[in-house]
mmCIF file of C-alpha atoms in Angstrom:
data_model
loop_
_atom_site.group_PDB
_atom_site.id
_atom_site.type_symbol
_atom_site.label_atom_id
_atom_site.label_comp_id
_atom_site.label_asym_id
_atom_site.label_seq_id
_atom_site.Cartn_x
_atom_site.Cartn_y
_atom_site.Cartn_z
ATOM 1 C CA UNK A 1 -9.010 -3.665 2.423
ATOM 2 C CA UNK A 2 -5.449 -2.650 3.291
ATOM 3 C CA UNK A 3 -5.310 -0.484 6.430
ATOM 4 C CA UNK A 4 -1.990 -1.451 8.033
ATOM 5 C CA UNK A 5 1.323 -2.638 6.606
ATOM 6 C CA UNK A 6 5.054 -3.076 7.136
ATOM 7 C CA UNK A 7 7.753 -1.150 5.348
ATOM 8 C CA UNK A 8 11.008 -2.397 6.835
ATOM 9 C CA UNK A 9 13.214 -2.443 3.739
ATOM 10 C CA UNK A 10 15.674 0.516 3.622
ATOM 11 C CA UNK A 11 14.709 3.257 1.102
ATOM 12 C CA UNK A 12 18.120 2.811 -0.654
ATOM 13 C CA UNK A 13 17.345 -0.873 -1.197
ATOM 14 C CA UNK A 14 13.856 0.039 -2.448
ATOM 15 C CA UNK A 15 15.592 2.380 -4.927
ATOM 16 C CA UNK A 16 17.766 -0.432 -6.116
ATOM 17 C CA UNK A 17 14.965 -2.920 -6.590
ATOM 18 C CA UNK A 18 12.815 -0.530 -8.499
ATOM 19 C CA UNK A 19 15.685 1.135 -10.446
ATOM 20 C CA UNK A 20 14.856 4.503 -8.894
ATOM 21 C CA UNK A 21 16.559 7.354 -6.989
ATOM 22 C CA UNK A 22 15.652 7.788 -3.337
ATOM 23 C CA UNK A 23 14.429 11.203 -2.236
ATOM 24 C CA UNK A 24 14.260 10.131 1.399
ATOM 25 C CA UNK A 25 17.102 11.261 3.688
ATOM 26 C CA UNK A 26 18.887 8.276 5.250
ATOM 27 C CA UNK A 27 18.699 9.706 8.724
ATOM 28 C CA UNK A 28 14.966 10.705 8.446
ATOM 29 C CA UNK A 29 12.795 9.340 11.289
ATOM 30 C CA UNK A 30 10.551 7.565 8.786
ATOM 31 C CA UNK A 31 13.428 6.043 6.897
ATOM 32 C CA UNK A 32 13.765 3.586 9.765
ATOM 33 C CA UNK A 33 12.194 0.030 9.549
ATOM 34 C CA UNK A 34 8.442 0.430 10.247
ATOM 35 C CA UNK A 35 6.281 -2.445 11.402
ATOM 36 C CA UNK A 36 2.945 -0.716 11.888
ATOM 37 C CA UNK A 37 2.373 1.833 9.097
ATOM 38 C CA UNK A 38 -1.145 3.251 9.510
ATOM 39 C CA UNK A 39 -3.342 5.651 7.516
ATOM 40 C CA UNK A 40 -2.353 9.408 7.621
ATOM 41 C CA UNK A 41 1.198 8.465 8.336
ATOM 42 C CA UNK A 42 4.070 8.823 5.936
ATOM 43 C CA UNK A 43 4.096 6.016 3.291
ATOM 44 C CA UNK A 44 7.005 5.178 1.136
ATOM 45 C CA UNK A 45 6.051 5.067 -2.561
ATOM 46 C CA UNK A 46 7.789 4.645 -5.942
ATOM 47 C CA UNK A 47 6.618 6.917 -8.692
ATOM 48 C CA UNK A 48 7.859 8.308 -12.027
ATOM 49 C CA UNK A 49 7.854 11.936 -13.055
ATOM 50 C CA UNK A 50 8.316 12.766 -16.705
ATOM 51 C CA UNK A 51 10.895 15.399 -15.854
ATOM 52 C CA UNK A 52 12.673 13.680 -12.987
ATOM 53 C CA UNK A 53 12.504 9.969 -13.648
ATOM 54 C CA UNK A 54 11.701 7.256 -11.120
ATOM 55 C CA UNK A 55 11.856 8.303 -7.457
ATOM 56 C CA UNK A 56 11.323 6.877 -4.046
ATOM 57 C CA UNK A 57 9.342 9.374 -1.871
ATOM 58 C CA UNK A 58 7.169 9.601 1.209
ATOM 59 C CA UNK A 59 3.528 10.573 0.785
ATOM 60 C CA UNK A 60 0.719 10.838 3.296
ATOM 61 C CA UNK A 61 -1.307 7.634 3.352
ATOM 62 C CA UNK A 62 -4.806 8.679 2.269
ATOM 63 C CA UNK A 63 -5.168 10.325 -1.155
ATOM 64 C CA UNK A 64 -6.246 14.008 -1.037
ATOM 65 C CA UNK A 65 -7.730 14.960 -4.366
ATOM 66 C CA UNK A 66 -7.362 18.492 -5.726
ATOM 67 C CA UNK A 67 -11.019 19.415 -4.850
ATOM 68 C CA UNK A 68 -10.642 18.354 -1.135
ATOM 69 C CA UNK A 69 -11.469 21.065 1.401
ATOM 70 C CA UNK A 70 -9.008 19.704 3.998
ATOM 71 C CA UNK A 71 -6.097 17.325 4.130
ATOM 72 C CA UNK A 72 -8.181 15.363 6.601
ATOM 73 C CA UNK A 73 -10.382 14.262 3.646
ATOM 74 C CA UNK A 74 -7.587 11.831 2.699
ATOM 75 C CA UNK A 75 -8.366 9.631 5.808
ATOM 76 C CA UNK A 76 -11.298 8.127 4.028
ATOM 77 C CA UNK A 77 -9.340 7.514 0.835
ATOM 78 C CA UNK A 78 -6.599 5.090 1.953
ATOM 79 C CA UNK A 79 -7.828 2.459 -0.499
ATOM 80 C CA UNK A 80 -9.190 2.779 -4.048
ATOM 81 C CA UNK A 81 -11.353 0.000 -5.406
ATOM 82 C CA UNK A 82 -9.987 -1.497 -8.698
ATOM 83 C CA UNK A 83 -13.554 -1.801 -10.036
ATOM 84 C CA UNK A 84 -14.226 1.966 -9.986
ATOM 85 C CA UNK A 85 -10.770 3.504 -10.002
ATOM 86 C CA UNK A 86 -11.032 4.614 -13.612
ATOM 87 C CA UNK A 87 -14.376 6.396 -13.070
ATOM 88 C CA UNK A 88 -14.342 7.682 -9.507
ATOM 89 C CA UNK A 89 -14.012 11.505 -9.285
ATOM 90 C CA UNK A 90 -11.501 10.992 -6.413
ATOM 91 C CA UNK A 91 -9.141 8.740 -8.367
ATOM 92 C CA UNK A 92 -9.669 8.810 -12.127
ATOM 93 C CA UNK A 93 -7.113 11.613 -12.752
ATOM 94 C CA UNK A 94 -4.471 9.832 -10.720
ATOM 95 C CA UNK A 95 -5.290 6.590 -12.460
ATOM 96 C CA UNK A 96 -4.550 8.156 -15.815
ATOM 97 C CA UNK A 97 -1.486 10.212 -14.819
ATOM 98 C CA UNK A 98 -0.226 9.548 -11.304
ATOM 99 C CA UNK A 99 0.188 5.856 -10.636
ATOM 100 C CA UNK A 100 2.734 4.549 -8.059
ATOM 101 C CA UNK A 101 3.929 1.446 -6.459
ATOM 102 C CA UNK A 102 3.736 1.079 -2.660
ATOM 103 C CA UNK A 103 6.628 -1.304 -1.638
ATOM 104 C CA UNK A 104 5.729 -3.344 1.389
ATOM 105 C CA UNK A 105 7.246 -6.390 3.145
ATOM 106 C CA UNK A 106 3.748 -7.419 4.279
ATOM 107 C CA UNK A 107 0.395 -6.283 5.514
ATOM 108 C CA UNK A 108 -2.204 -7.017 8.262
ATOM 109 C CA UNK A 109 -5.710 -8.054 8.123
ATOM 110 C CA UNK A 110 -8.232 -8.937 10.892
ATOM 111 C CA UNK A 111 -10.741 -11.788 11.090
ATOM 112 C CA UNK A 112 -13.755 -12.083 13.325
ATOM 113 C CA UNK A 113 -13.421 -15.241 15.530
ATOM 114 C CA UNK A 114 -16.408 -15.065 17.811
ATOM 115 C CA UNK A 115 -14.395 -12.875 20.158
ATOM 116 C CA UNK A 116 -11.998 -10.054 19.579
ATOM 117 C CA UNK A 117 -10.840 -9.752 15.973
ATOM 118 C CA UNK A 118 -7.740 -11.830 15.316
ATOM 119 C CA UNK A 119 -4.904 -10.098 13.292
ATOM 120 C CA UNK A 120 -2.988 -11.946 10.611
ATOM 121 C CA UNK A 121 0.224 -11.035 8.857
ATOM 122 C CA UNK A 122 0.355 -11.575 5.128
ATOM 123 C CA UNK A 123 3.822 -11.753 3.560
ATOM 124 C CA UNK A 124 5.794 -13.044 0.592
ATOM 125 C CA UNK A 125 6.898 -16.623 1.172
ATOM 126 C CA UNK A 126 10.479 -15.594 0.435
ATOM 127 C CA UNK A 127 12.492 -12.521 1.517
ATOM 128 C CA UNK A 128 10.949 -10.200 -1.069
ATOM 129 C CA UNK A 129 9.186 -6.855 -1.381
ATOM 130 C CA UNK A 130 5.572 -6.723 -2.466
ATOM 131 C CA UNK A 131 4.689 -4.141 -5.152
ATOM 132 C CA UNK A 132 1.253 -2.862 -4.246
ATOM 133 C CA UNK A 133 -0.495 -0.892 -7.024
ATOM 134 C CA UNK A 134 -1.121 2.709 -5.807
ATOM 135 C CA UNK A 135 -2.178 6.113 -6.922
ATOM 136 C CA UNK A 136 -0.723 9.495 -5.830
ATOM 137 C CA UNK A 137 -1.850 13.151 -5.893
ATOM 138 C CA UNK A 138 -0.727 16.523 -4.657
ATOM 139 C CA UNK A 139 -3.013 18.958 -2.868
ATOM 140 C CA UNK A 140 -2.283 22.508 -2.074
ATOM 141 C CA UNK A 141 -3.139 23.670 1.439
ATOM 142 C CA UNK A 142 -5.136 26.955 1.036
ATOM 143 C CA UNK A 143 -3.974 28.242 4.390
ATOM 144 C CA UNK A 144 -0.222 27.565 4.132
ATOM 145 C CA UNK A 145 0.276 27.418 0.384
ATOM 146 C CA UNK A 146 2.208 24.186 0.855
ATOM 147 C CA UNK A 147 1.782 21.110 -1.377
ATOM 148 C CA UNK A 148 0.819 17.893 0.330
ATOM 149 C CA UNK A 149 1.774 14.695 -1.528
ATOM 150 C CA UNK A 150 -0.576 11.712 -0.800
ATOM 151 C CA UNK A 151 -1.264 8.167 -1.915
ATOM 152 C CA UNK A 152 -3.740 5.307 -1.824
ATOM 153 C CA UNK A 153 -3.451 1.596 -2.258
ATOM 154 C CA UNK A 154 -5.668 -0.099 -4.871
ATOM 155 C CA UNK A 155 -7.590 -3.123 -3.641
ATOM 156 C CA UNK A 156 -9.254 -5.946 -5.521
ATOM 157 C CA UNK A 157 -11.224 -9.165 -4.852
ATOM 158 C CA UNK A 158 -9.420 -11.550 -2.440
ATOM 159 C CA UNK A 159 -7.645 -14.585 -3.871
ATOM 160 C CA UNK A 160 -8.273 -18.021 -2.329
ATOM 161 C CA UNK A 161 -5.855 -17.591 0.615
ATOM 162 C CA UNK A 162 -6.980 -14.052 1.505
ATOM 163 C CA UNK A 163 -10.702 -14.922 1.233
ATOM 164 C CA UNK A 164 -10.487 -16.998 4.385
ATOM 165 C CA UNK A 165 -9.890 -13.745 6.234
ATOM 166 C CA UNK A 166 -11.315 -10.899 4.182
ATOM 167 C CA UNK A 167 -13.042 -10.280 0.840
ATOM 168 C CA UNK A 168 -10.568 -7.610 -0.358
ATOM 169 C CA UNK A 169 -6.803 -7.408 -0.725
ATOM 170 C CA UNK A 170 -4.221 -5.093 -2.216
ATOM 171 C CA UNK A 171 -3.379 -5.429 -5.972
ATOM 172 C CA UNK A 172 0.117 -6.907 -6.153
ATOM 173 C CA UNK A 173 1.806 -6.129 -9.416
ATOM 174 C CA UNK A 174 4.217 -8.680 -10.940
ATOM 175 C CA UNK A 175 7.625 -7.542 -11.968
ATOM 176 C CA UNK A 176 6.773 -7.472 -15.716
ATOM 177 C CA UNK A 177 4.007 -4.902 -14.980
ATOM 178 C CA UNK A 178 6.150 -2.340 -12.992
ATOM 179 C CA UNK A 179 7.399 -0.277 -15.985
ATOM 180 C CA UNK A 180 3.998 0.101 -17.604
ATOM 181 C CA UNK A 181 2.252 0.940 -14.277
ATOM 182 C CA UNK A 182 4.644 3.686 -13.431
ATOM 183 C CA UNK A 183 4.820 5.141 -16.960
ATOM 184 C CA UNK A 184 3.018 8.571 -16.729
ATOM 185 C CA UNK A 185 2.714 8.682 -20.492
ATOM 186 C CA UNK A 186 0.718 5.429 -20.692
ATOM 187 C CA UNK A 187 -2.903 6.197 -20.487
ATOM 188 C CA UNK A 188 -4.592 3.096 -21.939
ATOM 189 C CA UNK A 189 -7.154 2.746 -19.160
ATOM 190 C CA UNK A 190 -8.400 -0.627 -20.481
ATOM 191 C CA UNK A 191 -4.934 -2.131 -20.378
ATOM 192 C CA UNK A 192 -4.209 -0.583 -17.005
ATOM 193 C CA UNK A 193 -7.493 -1.980 -15.635
ATOM 194 C CA UNK A 194 -6.416 -5.437 -16.732
ATOM 195 C CA UNK A 195 -3.452 -5.305 -14.349
ATOM 196 C CA UNK A 196 -5.785 -4.924 -11.318
ATOM 197 C CA UNK A 197 -6.591 -8.620 -10.861
ATOM 198 C CA UNK A 198 -6.191 -10.760 -7.676
ATOM 199 C CA UNK A 199 -2.708 -12.203 -7.460
ATOM 200 C CA UNK A 200 -2.032 -16.015 -7.660
ATOM 201 C CA UNK A 201 -2.695 -17.950 -4.445
ATOM 202 C CA UNK A 202 0.948 -18.755 -3.883
ATOM 203 C CA UNK A 203 2.197 -15.196 -3.795
ATOM 204 C CA UNK A 204 1.530 -14.821 -0.028
ATOM 205 C CA UNK A 205 1.888 -16.760 3.208
ATOM 206 C CA UNK A 206 0.013 -15.904 6.369
ATOM 207 C CA UNK A 207 0.104 -16.520 10.135
ATOM 208 C CA UNK A 208 -1.714 -15.202 13.207
ATOM 209 C CA UNK A 209 -0.055 -12.515 15.326
ATOM 210 C CA UNK A 210 -0.649 -10.753 18.635
ATOM 211 C CA UNK A 211 -3.293 -8.076 19.013
ATOM 212 C CA UNK A 212 -0.524 -5.718 19.950
ATOM 213 C CA UNK A 213 -0.599 -4.580 16.355
ATOM 214 C CA UNK A 214 -4.071 -3.184 16.937
ATOM 215 C CA UNK A 215 -2.575 -0.009 18.481
ATOM 216 C CA UNK A 216 -0.803 2.263 15.992
ATOM 217 C CA UNK A 217 1.490 3.348 18.898
ATOM 218 C CA UNK A 218 3.076 -0.183 18.997
ATOM 219 C CA UNK A 219 6.112 -0.694 16.812
ATOM 220 C CA UNK A 220 8.982 -3.076 16.369
ATOM 221 C CA UNK A 221 9.712 -6.576 14.945
ATOM 222 C CA UNK A 222 8.034 -8.246 17.940
ATOM 223 C CA UNK A 223 4.702 -7.367 16.218
ATOM 224 C CA UNK A 224 5.521 -10.057 13.611
ATOM 225 C CA UNK A 225 5.914 -12.841 16.132
ATOM 226 C CA UNK A 226 3.467 -15.693 15.457
ATOM 227 C CA UNK A 227 0.887 -16.730 17.980
ATOM 228 C CA UNK A 228 -1.214 -19.898 18.289
ATOM 229 C CA UNK A 229 -3.806 -20.347 15.542
ATOM 230 C CA UNK A 230 -7.415 -19.612 16.763
ATOM 231 C CA UNK A 231 -9.188 -22.968 17.086
ATOM 232 C CA UNK A 232 -12.315 -21.918 15.110
ATOM 233 C CA UNK A 233 -10.316 -21.021 11.952
ATOM 234 C CA UNK A 234 -8.373 -24.201 11.189
ATOM 235 C CA UNK A 235 -5.856 -22.579 8.871
ATOM 236 C CA UNK A 236 -2.229 -23.448 8.798
ATOM 237 C CA UNK A 237 0.539 -20.818 9.183
ATOM 238 C CA UNK A 238 2.183 -19.497 5.969
#
């Protein structure tokens, strides 16, 4: 599962990394570094439209399919399982035509320790941006007539490092897969499915952090400060 992440890299830098144009205003509130991005909040994504090229946009986190009755339906679709993404009624159209990358500097996951759940921060070992595989959609609000863009993160089985904490993790696309994944004209579902594998074990590091991250109202770089490793886990910091 992926239910909380950081997006601290400036949208203009995201545009440079992914060879895209940013559609996010520099002074927008959600263009600031964000250390506790949560479901239903704006989520920065990279996508490719046939008529406009590659863009950096913000979509609501939680995919709202065209048949949804309310935008609130997206809250239960923040993650799409790699194993069923090609056949699920909620995701199959987006999987064929509307794939995106969710750029992230890291994400959080929680582990039971015999007491309160202990949060961990997973991050690339070097100063890099993770390219999470995602899907996007647009939904028309029947009351306002406005179109609501939304997105979900695709998850897969955990790799060895992640499995010590949780059995699922985001799909992390390697650089060589970015172009194909974003290409809206590519609809070879068998090939696309082959990209949704757990990443190598050395892609991420991890370390325990404060439970301050548990509240979505808490923000700021202090959330990433490491804390002492729980004694019952016995894992080293990444």
